[in-house]
Amino acid sequence: MGKQQKNAISPTRAEDYPEWYQQVIKASDMAERSPVRGCMVIKPWGYTLWENIVAHMDGMFKATGVKNAYFPLFIPVSFLEKEAEHVEGFAKECAVVTHHRLEQGDGGKLIPGGPLTEPLVVRPTSETIIGDSFSKWVSSYRDLPLLINQWANVVRWEMRTRIFLRTSEFLWQEGHTAHATNAEAIERTGMMLEVYARMVEDYLAMPVIKGRKTAAERFPGAVDTLCIEAMMQDRKALQAGTSHFLGQNFAKASNIRFQTENETEEFAWTTSWGTSTRMIGGMIMTHADDDGVIMPPRVAPAHVVLLPIFRTPEDRRQVMDYVQKLAAALREITYCHRPVVVEIDDRDIGGARGWDWIKKGIPLRVEIGPRDMAQDSVFVGRRDHAHRDKKAMPREAFVAEVTAILDDIQNNLFQRALLVREENTRQVDNRKDFYAWFTPKNMEKPEIHGGFALSHWCGDRACEATIKEDLNVTIRCIPLDASAESGQCICCGKPSERRVVFAKAY
Amino acid sequence: MGKQQKNAISPTRAEDYPEWYQQVIKASDMAERSPVRGCMVIKPWGYTLWENIVAHMDGMFKATGVKNAYFPLFIPVSFLEKEAEHVEGFAKECAVVTHHRLEQGDGGKLIPGGPLTEPLVVRPTSETIIGDSFSKWVSSYRDLPLLINQWANVVRWEMRTRIFLRTSEFLWQEGHTAHATNAEAIERTGMMLEVYARMVEDYLAMPVIKGRKTAAERFPGAVDTLCIEAMMQDRKALQAGTSHFLGQNFAKASNIRFQTENETEEFAWTTSWGTSTRMIGGMIMTHADDDGVIMPPRVAPAHVVLLPIFRTPEDRRQVMDYVQKLAAALREITYCHRPVVVEIDDRDIGGARGWDWIKKGIPLRVEIGPRDMAQDSVFVGRRDHAHRDKKAMPREAFVAEVTAILDDIQNNLFQRALLVREENTRQVDNRKDFYAWFTPKNMEKPEIHGGFALSHWCGDRACEATIKEDLNVTIRCIPLDASAESGQCICCGKPSERRVVFAKAY
Ligand SMILES: [Zn+2]
Ligand SMILES: [Zn+2]
């Protein structure tokens, strides 16, 4: 970092938000593009974050009685033919396996051989194949509820990709449950949305609005789609999780029937719910600043980096000894169900070392040189504070307070994000204002603009479509806690009973 | 279960071992065939076992400094063309993606559309694509060692499949490390074999022989392949894990170069090591009996099932209350780093209930009826004992001793398996005896025969090949702890310096 340069990431968010995002990821060492079109390599710093997210969420799933299972990577094409709506949704752009062998062609080339009688699709979701299993596993009310989740990779062929946000292959979980009653399935739909909201708010420090999709935005085949929506720093919405109540539609398509206690036969009531590595993209766009990623401590791949400072070999020996002891003391402490994770970086690369960790977003940087050691103190930088804003602390106090500091960072990140959302959320009641707010001044290269508009909507699909076409603004959700309020539709002026959340979206 | 029937699984091991294996899996509810040829559905009871295995092994990996990452599912065909040996090994039978779209064909049929310019292979291993990343990530000795592991699904097209043992898709981990020195890579190869041996012996309760593969059995491209070999109950060997020292071969193929401390440039020294869901097949074939699966307690999906017995609703209320309290008390106890996992099965299905849990292999079955409750005692059956061999215990004593009982079962399973191996391992020094031992009496439907022959081998590939061709017996390994001993090759009679392990194998 030259002294002239103010920020580690160029361009800044204000200068070019999409490019800033790519540069933040590159600088963080979390993931990178792979030689396979549209696929990413998730590097250890990014993958450990994912492991932490998975561990917390998996625990929450299991606490509600869900069990994990694993279904085949491949889906026979005939399974997709059964569900016309499904094909429209997912299966159009997918990886199709047509051969099961490579053969020697001319000049050392390998060419596909052994054509399959029926092509296979690499799962864009396991919905149909899980439905097939459910139809075999369920025969009586005694088999219900069936509460299954799968952690897996899925593939949806994408032409324009962005790491974590939209890639041809990504990692996700999909939950599928079958119930004996309508009411129980509806309850489960809400329960899983609540799990997602807790995960995203309490661990990823991203405030979310819990809501319901309009019919137009609903998952194909769902009776009701619940979602959580978060605001990114460019004021666009990102859907961080969805939970669908499928009524008996999915059971009818997959033939999931059961004998009731009264010995009648009924179709089961089902739900499905999913989240993916896309959450990581949302987390980055919520917290990262012009110096790079900021990891919320509760899911951070590591919590503290110790940065020993020395000139002479004698210094080095003493400082490293001190640093090792400090690391050991910190690792004895539990923070959010795991030991405090400490990195020691003794590379001799000057100021670039500290900046590396800033860009990676580690919550705490601790410098320790001979003078600090002499005073038994450490020099601490918090990632949620400016990079020069470091402070000396007695070593003992640091060890005693480290979990409190981490919690403070966690809370601070959440409050900051909440403030961004509040500052960029408006009640808009006038169509002209609405259109002005969602129209950038610079159409060529749109500046950050708009936000969440809480506006009235009459419920008419045509109004929703008009706004989408005119502004690329959609109804993100009808908030679950929206109170009844009379008003006039922002589009047509007809009567409306409640406000909904309009925004541009990822 | 009718009273006539002695065992829950038909056929028995002695009657038809391969069919017994299929029936054991079916009865255990661990996994089943899927509608996709050669692929399996891993059901919750089987998947939870895998999760437990993964958790323990992953912890061991991380304790040695390994970090997890994730690489793309797809491999460009050009990557495989680079490595001729590799193609021979893996890529012949694989799933080839040739299109990225489904289009409407005649009569509602979906047909592949959007042909790819370069076909993609679904990873049979990520070796080549990880090599490509390593070549970018490594430039200086400071970047070494690079210690990476991936948990993922892989696909190798199989014509004849058996659940867990050989399926077209399976779950596995592959570790890849790069080092600055020969010695360090060799050390890592041994270290990871040791991790595997600990995992398989201490958790899966399967005794293994640690050894080295002969040149003929070595992994293509490896300088040295270490392995652990276990004996199944049909006396065949199953390779439960391998660790390869690749010298600089892999680094040369993938162009993994680094600048040394002396500013010269060198190829890195690499290792790779892997295990898979195949381990589960091995675990089943080691411990299961003619009543079904037996789960080693340390990895069991659940430890204890409580089986309440009642006739009247009043009984039911009281017994269930008692059972719930007992479950809560047991769940407070930690066994092998997790709370004791308790299932409560109150289904009213008579004797089939207990047999279900026997077939699933849960370590402890606890019956509780009004009479037991009146005496504050429980009626306990251990899965490693005969199914009728149950004993009454005071409830308090059971709670106090449950972890000791589980450990006793764990040890008992290991000792039993060790005994089977010892009883069926022989020093064979005479070619005629060797051939007789490995030749079934009934060639049509071979009975269980043979075992591990500790015999001398001159080191000549031709002798190894002759025995393989004549008997389908291979050298499983040269044991790492084999002491030097002069003898004569079992095949050609020439001098030999040590005994090796010969066996038929999965
Ligand atoms: Zn309207
Ligand atoms: Zn010989």
PDB file of C-alpha atoms in Angstrom, chain A residues 21 29 65 163 181 187 297 327 354 393 398 490:
ATOM      1  CA  TYR A  21     -17.471  -6.599  -5.546  1.00  0.00           C
ATOM      2  CA  ASP A  29      -8.665 -14.876  -1.158  1.00  0.00           C
ATOM      3  CA  GLY A  65     -36.297 -32.764  13.896  1.00  0.00           C
ATOM      4  CA  ILE A 163     -18.738 -15.471  -7.798  1.00  0.00           C
ATOM      5  CA  THR A 181     -52.198 -32.031   7.494  1.00  0.00           C
ATOM      6  CA  GLU A 187     -46.446 -24.306  10.376  1.00  0.00           C
ATOM      7  CA  PRO A 297     -17.132 -12.882  14.127  1.00  0.00           C
ATOM      8  CA  ALA A 327      -2.289 -17.848  20.904  1.00  0.00           C
ATOM      9  CA  GLY A 354      -1.596  -6.146   7.910  1.00  0.00           C
ATOM     10  CA  MET A 393      -4.398  -2.989  25.648  1.00  0.00           C
ATOM     11  CA  PHE A 398      -7.362  -8.457  25.827  1.00  0.00           C
ATOM     12  CA  ILE A 490     -48.545   3.353  -6.469  1.00  0.00           C
TER      13      ILE A 490
END
